[in-house]
Tab-separated table of C-alpha atoms and ligand atoms in Angstrom:
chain	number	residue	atom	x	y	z
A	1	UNK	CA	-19.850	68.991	36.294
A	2	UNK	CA	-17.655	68.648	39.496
A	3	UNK	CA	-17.717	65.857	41.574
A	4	UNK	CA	-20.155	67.526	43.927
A	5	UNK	CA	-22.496	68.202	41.632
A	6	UNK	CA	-22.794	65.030	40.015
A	7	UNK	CA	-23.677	63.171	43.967
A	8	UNK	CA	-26.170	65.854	44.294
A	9	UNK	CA	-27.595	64.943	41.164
A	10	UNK	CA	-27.901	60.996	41.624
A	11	UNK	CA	-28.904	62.157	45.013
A	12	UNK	CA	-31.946	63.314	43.406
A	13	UNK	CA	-32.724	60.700	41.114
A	14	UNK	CA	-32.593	58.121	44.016
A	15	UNK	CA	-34.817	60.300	45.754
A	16	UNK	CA	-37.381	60.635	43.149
A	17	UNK	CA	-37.141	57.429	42.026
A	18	UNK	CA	-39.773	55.063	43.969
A	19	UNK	CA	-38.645	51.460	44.473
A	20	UNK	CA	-40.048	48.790	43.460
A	21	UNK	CA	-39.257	45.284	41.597
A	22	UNK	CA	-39.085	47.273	38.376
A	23	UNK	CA	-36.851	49.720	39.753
A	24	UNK	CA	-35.022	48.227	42.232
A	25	UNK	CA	-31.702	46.905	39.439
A	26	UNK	CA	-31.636	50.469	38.943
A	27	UNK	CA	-31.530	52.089	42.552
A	28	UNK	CA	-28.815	49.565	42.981
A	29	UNK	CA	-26.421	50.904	40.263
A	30	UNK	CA	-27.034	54.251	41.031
A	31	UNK	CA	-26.310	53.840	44.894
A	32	UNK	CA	-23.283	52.318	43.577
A	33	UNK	CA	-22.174	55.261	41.658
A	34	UNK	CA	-22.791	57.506	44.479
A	35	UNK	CA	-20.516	55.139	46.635
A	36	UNK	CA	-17.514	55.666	43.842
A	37	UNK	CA	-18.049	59.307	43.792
A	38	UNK	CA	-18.286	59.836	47.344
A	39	UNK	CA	-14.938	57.554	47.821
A	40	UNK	CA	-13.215	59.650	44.902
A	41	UNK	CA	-14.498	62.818	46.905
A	42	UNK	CA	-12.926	61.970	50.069
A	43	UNK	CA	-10.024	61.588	48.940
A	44	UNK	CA	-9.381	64.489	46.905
A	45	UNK	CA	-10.191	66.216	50.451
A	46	UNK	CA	-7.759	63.947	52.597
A	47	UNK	CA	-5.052	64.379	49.605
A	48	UNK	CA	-2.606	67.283	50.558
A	49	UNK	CA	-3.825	67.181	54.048
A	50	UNK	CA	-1.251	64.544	55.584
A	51	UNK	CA	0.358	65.433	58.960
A	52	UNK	CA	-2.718	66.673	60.183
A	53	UNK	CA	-4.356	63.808	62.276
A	54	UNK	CA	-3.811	63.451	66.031
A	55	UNK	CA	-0.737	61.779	67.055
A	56	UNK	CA	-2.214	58.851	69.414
A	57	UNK	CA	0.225	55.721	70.484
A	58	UNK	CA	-1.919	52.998	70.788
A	59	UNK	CA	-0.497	51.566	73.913
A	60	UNK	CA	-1.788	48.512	76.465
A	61	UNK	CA	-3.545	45.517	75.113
A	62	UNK	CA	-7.070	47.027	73.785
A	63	UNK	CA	-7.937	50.278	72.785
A	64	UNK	CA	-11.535	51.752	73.678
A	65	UNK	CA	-12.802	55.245	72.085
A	66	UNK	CA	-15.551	57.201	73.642
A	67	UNK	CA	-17.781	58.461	70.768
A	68	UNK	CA	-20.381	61.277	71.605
A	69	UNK	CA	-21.502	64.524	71.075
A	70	UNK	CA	-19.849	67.374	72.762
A	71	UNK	CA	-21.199	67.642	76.322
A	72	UNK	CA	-22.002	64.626	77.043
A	73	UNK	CA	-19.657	63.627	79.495
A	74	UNK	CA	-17.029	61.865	77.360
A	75	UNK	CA	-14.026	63.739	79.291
A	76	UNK	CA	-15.923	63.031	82.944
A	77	UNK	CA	-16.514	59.543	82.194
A	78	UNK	CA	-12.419	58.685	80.739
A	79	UNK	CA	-11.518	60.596	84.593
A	80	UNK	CA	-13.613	58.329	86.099
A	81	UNK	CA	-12.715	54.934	84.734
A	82	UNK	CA	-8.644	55.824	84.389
A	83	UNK	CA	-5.714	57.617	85.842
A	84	UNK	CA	-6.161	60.575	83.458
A	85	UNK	CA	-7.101	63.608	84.037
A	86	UNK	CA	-9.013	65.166	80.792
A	87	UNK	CA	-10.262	68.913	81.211
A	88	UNK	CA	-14.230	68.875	81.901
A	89	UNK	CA	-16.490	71.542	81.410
A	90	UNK	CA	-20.219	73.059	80.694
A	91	UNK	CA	-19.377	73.997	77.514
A	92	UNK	CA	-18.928	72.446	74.220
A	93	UNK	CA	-16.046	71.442	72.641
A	94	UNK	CA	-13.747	71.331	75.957
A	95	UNK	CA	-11.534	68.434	74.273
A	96	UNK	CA	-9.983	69.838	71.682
A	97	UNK	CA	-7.282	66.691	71.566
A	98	UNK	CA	-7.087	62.889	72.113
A	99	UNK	CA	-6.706	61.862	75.388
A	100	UNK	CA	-5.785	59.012	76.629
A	101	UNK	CA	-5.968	56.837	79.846
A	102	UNK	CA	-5.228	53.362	80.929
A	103	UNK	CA	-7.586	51.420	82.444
A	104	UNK	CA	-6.438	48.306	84.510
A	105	UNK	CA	-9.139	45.569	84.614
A	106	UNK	CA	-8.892	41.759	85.538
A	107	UNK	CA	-4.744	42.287	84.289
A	108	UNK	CA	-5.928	43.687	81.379
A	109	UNK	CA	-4.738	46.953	80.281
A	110	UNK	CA	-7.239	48.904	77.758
A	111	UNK	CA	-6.239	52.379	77.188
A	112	UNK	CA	-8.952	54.596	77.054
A	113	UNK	CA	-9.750	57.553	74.521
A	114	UNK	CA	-11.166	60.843	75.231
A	115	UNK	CA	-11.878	62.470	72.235
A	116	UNK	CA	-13.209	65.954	70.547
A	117	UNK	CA	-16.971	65.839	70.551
A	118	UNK	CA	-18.658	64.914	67.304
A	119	UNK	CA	-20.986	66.761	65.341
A	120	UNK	CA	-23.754	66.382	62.205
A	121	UNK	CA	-21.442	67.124	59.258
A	122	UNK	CA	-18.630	65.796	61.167
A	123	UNK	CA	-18.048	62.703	58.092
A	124	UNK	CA	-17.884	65.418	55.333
A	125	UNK	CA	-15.212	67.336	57.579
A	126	UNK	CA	-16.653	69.478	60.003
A	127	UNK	CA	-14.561	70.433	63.040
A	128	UNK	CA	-12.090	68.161	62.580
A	129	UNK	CA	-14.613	65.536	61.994
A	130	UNK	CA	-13.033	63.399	59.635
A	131	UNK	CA	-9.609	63.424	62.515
A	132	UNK	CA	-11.644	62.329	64.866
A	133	UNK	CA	-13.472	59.536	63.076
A	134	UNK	CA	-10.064	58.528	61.521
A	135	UNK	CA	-9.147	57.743	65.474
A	136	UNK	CA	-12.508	56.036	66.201
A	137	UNK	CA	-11.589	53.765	62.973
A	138	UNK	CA	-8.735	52.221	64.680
A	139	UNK	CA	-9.800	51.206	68.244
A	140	UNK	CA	-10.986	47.829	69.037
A	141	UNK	CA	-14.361	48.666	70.873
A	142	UNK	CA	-16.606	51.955	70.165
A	143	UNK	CA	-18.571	53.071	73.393
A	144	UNK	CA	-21.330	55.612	72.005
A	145	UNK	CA	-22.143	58.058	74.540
A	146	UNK	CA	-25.128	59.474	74.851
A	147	UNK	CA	-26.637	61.990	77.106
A	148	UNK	CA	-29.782	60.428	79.172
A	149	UNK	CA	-31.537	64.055	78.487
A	150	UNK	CA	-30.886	64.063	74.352
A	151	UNK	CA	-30.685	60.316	72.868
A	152	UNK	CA	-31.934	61.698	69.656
A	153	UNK	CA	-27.938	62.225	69.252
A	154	UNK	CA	-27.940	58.169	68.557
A	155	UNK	CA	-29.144	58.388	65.117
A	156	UNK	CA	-27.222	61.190	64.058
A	157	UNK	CA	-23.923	60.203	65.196
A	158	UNK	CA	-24.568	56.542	63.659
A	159	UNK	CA	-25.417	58.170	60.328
A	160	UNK	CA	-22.017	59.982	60.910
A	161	UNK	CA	-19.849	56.930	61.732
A	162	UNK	CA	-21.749	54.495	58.768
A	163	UNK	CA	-20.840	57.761	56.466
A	164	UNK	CA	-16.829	57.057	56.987
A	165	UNK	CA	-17.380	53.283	56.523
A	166	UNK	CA	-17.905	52.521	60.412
A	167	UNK	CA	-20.872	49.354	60.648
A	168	UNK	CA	-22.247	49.587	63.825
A	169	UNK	CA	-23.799	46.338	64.989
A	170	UNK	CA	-23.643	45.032	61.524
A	171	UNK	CA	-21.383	42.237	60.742
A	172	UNK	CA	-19.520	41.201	57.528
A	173	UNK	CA	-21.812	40.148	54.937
A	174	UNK	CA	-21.281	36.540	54.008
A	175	UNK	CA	-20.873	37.203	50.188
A	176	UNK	CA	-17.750	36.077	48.543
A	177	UNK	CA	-16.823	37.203	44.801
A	178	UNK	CA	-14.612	35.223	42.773
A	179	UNK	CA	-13.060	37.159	39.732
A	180	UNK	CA	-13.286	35.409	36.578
A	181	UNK	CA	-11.435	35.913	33.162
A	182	UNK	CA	-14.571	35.228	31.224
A	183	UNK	CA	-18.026	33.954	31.370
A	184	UNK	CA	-19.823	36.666	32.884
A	185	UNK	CA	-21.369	36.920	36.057
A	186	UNK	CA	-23.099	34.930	37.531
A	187	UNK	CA	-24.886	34.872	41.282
A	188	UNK	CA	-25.926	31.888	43.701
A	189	UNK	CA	-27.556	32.886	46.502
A	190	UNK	CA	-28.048	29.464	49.065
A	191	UNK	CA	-31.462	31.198	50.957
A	192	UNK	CA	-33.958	33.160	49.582
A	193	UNK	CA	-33.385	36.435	48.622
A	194	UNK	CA	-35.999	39.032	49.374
A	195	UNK	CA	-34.165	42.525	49.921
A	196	UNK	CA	-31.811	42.449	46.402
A	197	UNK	CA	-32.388	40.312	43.343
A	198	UNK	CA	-30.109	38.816	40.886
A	199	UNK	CA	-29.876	41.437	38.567
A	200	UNK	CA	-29.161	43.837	40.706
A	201	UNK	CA	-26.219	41.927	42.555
A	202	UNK	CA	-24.795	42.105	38.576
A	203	UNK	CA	-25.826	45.744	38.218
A	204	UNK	CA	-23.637	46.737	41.146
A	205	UNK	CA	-20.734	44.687	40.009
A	206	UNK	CA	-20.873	46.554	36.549
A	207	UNK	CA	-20.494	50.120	37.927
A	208	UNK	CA	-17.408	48.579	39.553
A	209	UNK	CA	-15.974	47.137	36.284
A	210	UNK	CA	-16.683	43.555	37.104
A	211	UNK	CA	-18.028	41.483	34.249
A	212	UNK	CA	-17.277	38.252	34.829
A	213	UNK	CA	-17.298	36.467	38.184
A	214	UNK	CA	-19.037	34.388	40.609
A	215	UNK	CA	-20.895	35.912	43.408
A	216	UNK	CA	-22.429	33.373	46.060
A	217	UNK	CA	-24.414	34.523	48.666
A	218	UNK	CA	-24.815	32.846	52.173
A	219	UNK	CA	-27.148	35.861	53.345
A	220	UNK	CA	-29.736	38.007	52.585
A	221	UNK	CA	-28.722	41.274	52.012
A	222	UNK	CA	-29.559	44.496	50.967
A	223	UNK	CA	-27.873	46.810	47.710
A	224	UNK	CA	-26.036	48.785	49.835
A	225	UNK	CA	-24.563	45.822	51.976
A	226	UNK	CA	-23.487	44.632	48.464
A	227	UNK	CA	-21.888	47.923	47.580
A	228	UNK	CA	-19.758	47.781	51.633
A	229	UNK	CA	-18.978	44.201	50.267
A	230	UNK	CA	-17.264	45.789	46.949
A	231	UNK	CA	-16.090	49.135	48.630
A	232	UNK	CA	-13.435	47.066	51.191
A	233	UNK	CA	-13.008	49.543	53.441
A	234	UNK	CA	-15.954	49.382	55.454
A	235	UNK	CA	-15.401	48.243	59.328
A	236	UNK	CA	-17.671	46.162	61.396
A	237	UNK	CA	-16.426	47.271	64.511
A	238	UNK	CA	-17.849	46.269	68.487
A	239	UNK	CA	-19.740	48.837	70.376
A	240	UNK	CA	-21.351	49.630	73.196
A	241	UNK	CA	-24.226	52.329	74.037
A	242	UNK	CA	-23.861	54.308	76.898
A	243	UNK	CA	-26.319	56.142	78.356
A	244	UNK	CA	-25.280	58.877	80.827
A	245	UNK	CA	-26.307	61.892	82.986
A	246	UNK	CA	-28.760	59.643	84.444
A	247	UNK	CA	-28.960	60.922	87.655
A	248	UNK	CA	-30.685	64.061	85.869
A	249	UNK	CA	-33.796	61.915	84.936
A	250	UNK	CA	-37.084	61.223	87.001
A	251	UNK	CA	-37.886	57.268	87.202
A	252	UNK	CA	-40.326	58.081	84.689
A	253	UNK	CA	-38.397	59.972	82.307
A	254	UNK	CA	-35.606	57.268	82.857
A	255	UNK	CA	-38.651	54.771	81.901
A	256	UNK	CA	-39.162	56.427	78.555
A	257	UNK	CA	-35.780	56.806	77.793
A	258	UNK	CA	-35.188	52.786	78.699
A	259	UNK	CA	-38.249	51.820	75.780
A	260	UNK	CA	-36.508	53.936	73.428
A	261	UNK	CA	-33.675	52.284	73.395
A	262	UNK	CA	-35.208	49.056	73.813
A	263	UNK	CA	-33.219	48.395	77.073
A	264	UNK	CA	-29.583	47.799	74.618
A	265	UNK	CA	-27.900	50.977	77.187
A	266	UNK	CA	-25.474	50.748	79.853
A	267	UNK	CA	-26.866	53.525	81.802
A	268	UNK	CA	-24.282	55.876	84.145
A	269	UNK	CA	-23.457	58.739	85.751
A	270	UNK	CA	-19.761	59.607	84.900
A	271	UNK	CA	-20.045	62.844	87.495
A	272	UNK	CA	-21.375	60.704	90.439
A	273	UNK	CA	-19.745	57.181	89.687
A	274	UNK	CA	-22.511	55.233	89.587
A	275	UNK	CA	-22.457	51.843	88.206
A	276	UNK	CA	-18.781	52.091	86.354
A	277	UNK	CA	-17.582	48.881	88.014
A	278	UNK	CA	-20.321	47.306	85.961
A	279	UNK	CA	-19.258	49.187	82.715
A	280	UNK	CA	-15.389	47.961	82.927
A	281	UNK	CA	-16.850	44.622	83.017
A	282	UNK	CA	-19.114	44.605	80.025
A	283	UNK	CA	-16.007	45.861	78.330
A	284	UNK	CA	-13.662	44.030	79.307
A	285	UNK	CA	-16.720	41.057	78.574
A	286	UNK	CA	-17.069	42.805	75.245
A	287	UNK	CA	-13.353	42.761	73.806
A	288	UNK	CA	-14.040	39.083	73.912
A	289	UNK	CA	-10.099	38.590	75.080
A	290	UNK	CA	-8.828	35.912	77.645
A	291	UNK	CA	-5.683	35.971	80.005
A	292	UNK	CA	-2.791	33.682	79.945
A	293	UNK	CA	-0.242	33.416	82.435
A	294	UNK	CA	3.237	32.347	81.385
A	295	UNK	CA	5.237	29.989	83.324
A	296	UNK	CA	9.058	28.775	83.533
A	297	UNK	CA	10.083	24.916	83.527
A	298	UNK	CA	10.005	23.681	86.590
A	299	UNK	CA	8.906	26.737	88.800
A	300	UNK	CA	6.014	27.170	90.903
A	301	UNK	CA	4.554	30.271	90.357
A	302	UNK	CA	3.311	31.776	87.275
A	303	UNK	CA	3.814	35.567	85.667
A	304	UNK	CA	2.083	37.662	87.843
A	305	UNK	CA	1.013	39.623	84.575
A	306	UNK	CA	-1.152	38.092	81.906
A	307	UNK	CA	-0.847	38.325	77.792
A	308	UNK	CA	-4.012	39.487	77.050
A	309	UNK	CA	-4.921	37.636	74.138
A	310	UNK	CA	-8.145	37.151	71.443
A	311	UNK	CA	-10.449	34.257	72.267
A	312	UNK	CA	-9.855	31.582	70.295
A	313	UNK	CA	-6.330	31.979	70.670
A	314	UNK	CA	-3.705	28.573	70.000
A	315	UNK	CA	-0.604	28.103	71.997
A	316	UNK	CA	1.337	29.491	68.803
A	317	UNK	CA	-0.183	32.709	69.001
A	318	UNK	CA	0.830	32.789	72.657
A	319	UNK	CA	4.487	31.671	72.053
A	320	UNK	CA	4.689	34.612	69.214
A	321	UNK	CA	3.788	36.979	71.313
A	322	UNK	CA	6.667	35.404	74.125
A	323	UNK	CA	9.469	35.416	71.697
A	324	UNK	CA	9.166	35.715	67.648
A	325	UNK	CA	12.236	32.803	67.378
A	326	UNK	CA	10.308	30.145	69.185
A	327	UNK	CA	8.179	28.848	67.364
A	328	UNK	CA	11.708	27.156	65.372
A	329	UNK	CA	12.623	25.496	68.746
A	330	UNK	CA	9.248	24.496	70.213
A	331	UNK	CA	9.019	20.882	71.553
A	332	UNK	CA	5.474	21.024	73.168
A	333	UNK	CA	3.886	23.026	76.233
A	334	UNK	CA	2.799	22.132	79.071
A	335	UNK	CA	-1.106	23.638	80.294
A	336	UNK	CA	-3.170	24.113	82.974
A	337	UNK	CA	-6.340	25.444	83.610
A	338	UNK	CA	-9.954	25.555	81.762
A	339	UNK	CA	-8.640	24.463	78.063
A	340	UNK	CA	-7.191	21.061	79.542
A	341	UNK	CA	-8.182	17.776	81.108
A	342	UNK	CA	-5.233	17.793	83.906
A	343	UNK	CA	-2.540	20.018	85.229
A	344	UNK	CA	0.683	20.231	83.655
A	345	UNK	CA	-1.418	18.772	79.988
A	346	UNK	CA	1.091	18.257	77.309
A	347	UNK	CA	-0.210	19.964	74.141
A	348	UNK	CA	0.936	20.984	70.817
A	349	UNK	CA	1.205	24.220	68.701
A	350	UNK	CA	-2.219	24.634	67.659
A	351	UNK	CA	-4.023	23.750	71.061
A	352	UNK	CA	-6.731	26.268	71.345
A	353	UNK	CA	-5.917	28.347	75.428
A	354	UNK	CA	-8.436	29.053	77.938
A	355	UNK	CA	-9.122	32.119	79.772
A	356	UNK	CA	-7.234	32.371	83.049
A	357	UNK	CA	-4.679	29.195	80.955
A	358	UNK	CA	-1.062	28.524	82.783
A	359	UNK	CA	1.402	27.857	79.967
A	360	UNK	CA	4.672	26.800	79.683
A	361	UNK	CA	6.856	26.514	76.620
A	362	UNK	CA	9.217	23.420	76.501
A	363	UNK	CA	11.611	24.204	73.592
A	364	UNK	CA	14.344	21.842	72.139
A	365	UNK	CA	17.949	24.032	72.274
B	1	GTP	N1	-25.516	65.599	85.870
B	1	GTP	C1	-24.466	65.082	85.265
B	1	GTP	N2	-23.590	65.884	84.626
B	1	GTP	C2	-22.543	65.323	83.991
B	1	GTP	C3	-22.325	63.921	83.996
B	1	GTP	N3	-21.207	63.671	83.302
B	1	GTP	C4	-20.736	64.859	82.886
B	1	GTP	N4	-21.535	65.869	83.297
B	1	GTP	C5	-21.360	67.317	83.040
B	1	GTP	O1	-21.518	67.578	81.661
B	1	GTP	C6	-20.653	68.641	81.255
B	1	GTP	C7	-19.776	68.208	80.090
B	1	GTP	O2	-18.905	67.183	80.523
B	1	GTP	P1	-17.578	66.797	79.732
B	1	GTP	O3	-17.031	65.583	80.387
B	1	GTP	O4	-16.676	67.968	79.611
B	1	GTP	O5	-18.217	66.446	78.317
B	1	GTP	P2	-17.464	66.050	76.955
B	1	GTP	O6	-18.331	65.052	76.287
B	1	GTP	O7	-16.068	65.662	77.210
B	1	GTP	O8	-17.541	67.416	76.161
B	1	GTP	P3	-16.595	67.958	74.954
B	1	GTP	O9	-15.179	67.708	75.303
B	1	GTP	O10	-16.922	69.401	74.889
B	1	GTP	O11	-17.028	67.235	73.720
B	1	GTP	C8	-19.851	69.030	82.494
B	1	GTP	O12	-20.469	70.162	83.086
B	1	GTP	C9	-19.971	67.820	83.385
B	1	GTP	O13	-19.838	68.141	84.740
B	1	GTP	C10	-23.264	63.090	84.700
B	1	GTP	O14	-23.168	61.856	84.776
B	1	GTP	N5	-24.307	63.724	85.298
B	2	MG	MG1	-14.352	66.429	76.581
């Protein structure tokens, strides 16, 4: 039996199988073997195909890929939020590359991707599906784009991305596994679980060759958020929906559209540039990132250009990022702004910076 076969087959079974307590150990270890033999699949397919992807420098301090279908105004929107200049047309599949654009925003500078429209199949390589969703893998913020006249796309083209590994609004489950020599397995769940059981927690771990460990759960989950926790190379990535084309929908069309979607779309119109001030915000808002000026000892003014850095960023993450060799000859730095008491604050290494934060780096020479 090839490899296809053999999915197809516990395809079927899960299928016919109804769930239920009784059943429910068993739907887990057979959704687990389907997630081996889907991995093993994909990469026999991606082995002798290197050299194919699309060669994309990640340049500036984010990077933002526009998901959609094809026609949706992907290329229209990049033009109108950056300096590029992607080809737009009424036909589909217009972008047959990557292309990028920078957009400046607040000092930051996200670069912008404009990619080959996506289709149903696109995960098990149509077009040049699995390419593209190799790109969308690596940016820092997905914006699904949808056409105001067709959001049915959403569902498909979220079925797509969770088929390559991509979570969309999903975050890490908080499950840890520690491997054990002996002993067996053995799970502690601190809440009550109500979407997997015990058993089946130890099911999945068989198919994957663990027999003796300690699983502890700090959330409900489900089997196949048990199976992403196993499989590794799932992403939880940050996204935004857009909603565009609106300008071709009556108020009460727009309306319908809005319920749908339960009001969670940034709605646009890439061809008339309406409301994409308010979308570089809510990005920029999104990326969760804060600015921090650097300045010299003793001078007034500050770099005129930030580091864009993570929230939650300490004053050694900033000095890396000045000079790798600083951290050996750092005395202390001096702060001002929202993450101190007073100007000119002396803090240490692992003082936690501010958004809009004035630093400077005293170092012993
Ligand atoms: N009415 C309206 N038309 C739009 C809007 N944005 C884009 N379009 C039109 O939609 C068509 C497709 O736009 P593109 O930007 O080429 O779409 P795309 O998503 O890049 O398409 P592919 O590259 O083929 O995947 C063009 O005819 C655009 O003029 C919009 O906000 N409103
Ligand atoms: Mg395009």
């Amino acid at each position: 039996m090839t490899g296809e076969e053999r999915i197809k087959e516990i395809e079927d079974e899960i299928q016919k199988t109804s769930y239920n307590k009784a059943t429910q150990f068993h739907i887990g270890k057979l959704k687990a073997k389907l997630a081996q033999l889907k991995e093993e699949d994909l990469k026999r397919r991606s082995s002798g195909k290197k050299g194919e992807g699309f060669a994309v420098k990640k340049s500036g301090d984010a990077t933002v890929v526009l998901v959609g279908f094809p026609s949706v105004g992907k290329s229209t929107l990049l033009n109108a939020m950056t300096d590029a200049d992607s080809r737009v047309a009424a036909y589909e599949f217009t972008t047959l590359n990557v292309v990028p654009g920078m957009m400046e925003y607040e000092g930051a500078k996200i670069q912008i991707l404009d990619i080959p429209g996506i289709i149903a199949g696109a995960s098990a390589g149509k077009g040049r599906g699995r390419e593209v969703l190799a790109i969308v893998r690596n940016a820092d913020l997905i914006l699904i784009l949808l056409d105001a006249t067709n959001i049915r796309h959403l569902s498909a083209l979220e079925k797509e991305l969770y088929s390559v590994g991509i979570r969309i609004n999903q975050s890490p489950p908080r499950v840890s596994i520690q491997k054990q020599d002996k002993g067996g397995v053995s799970v502690v769940a601190n809440v009550k679980l109500t979407k997997i059981d015990k058993r089946t927690v130890r099911e999945i771990l068989n198919v994957y060759g663990i027999h003796n460990a300690t699983v502890a759960l700090h959330e409900d989950i489900t089997d196949d958020q048990m199976i992403d926790v196993i499989q590794k190379n799932r992403i939880y990535p940050k996204s935004l929906i857009l909603l565009n084309k609106i300008d071709m929908l009556n108020p009460a069309d727009l309306k319908k559209v809005r319920e749908e979607l339960k009001g969670q779309a940034i709605e646009i119109s890439a061809e008339k540039r309406s409301n994409i001030d308010e979308l570089k915000k809510k990005i920029f808002q999104k990326l969760d990132v804060i600015r921090v000026y650097t300045k010299r000892l003793g001078e007034k003014g500050h770099s005129p250009e930030p580091m864009i850095m993570h929230k939650g960023s300490t004053v050694r993450d900033a000095a890396l990022m000045v000079h790798k060799d600083i951290i050996a000859k750092f005395k202390n730095a001096h702060v001002t702004g929202k993450s101190v008491k007073f100007d000119e604050q002396v803090v240490g290494l692992n003082h936690v910076l501010k958004d809009g934060d004035v630093l400077t780096i005293v170092t012993n020479r």
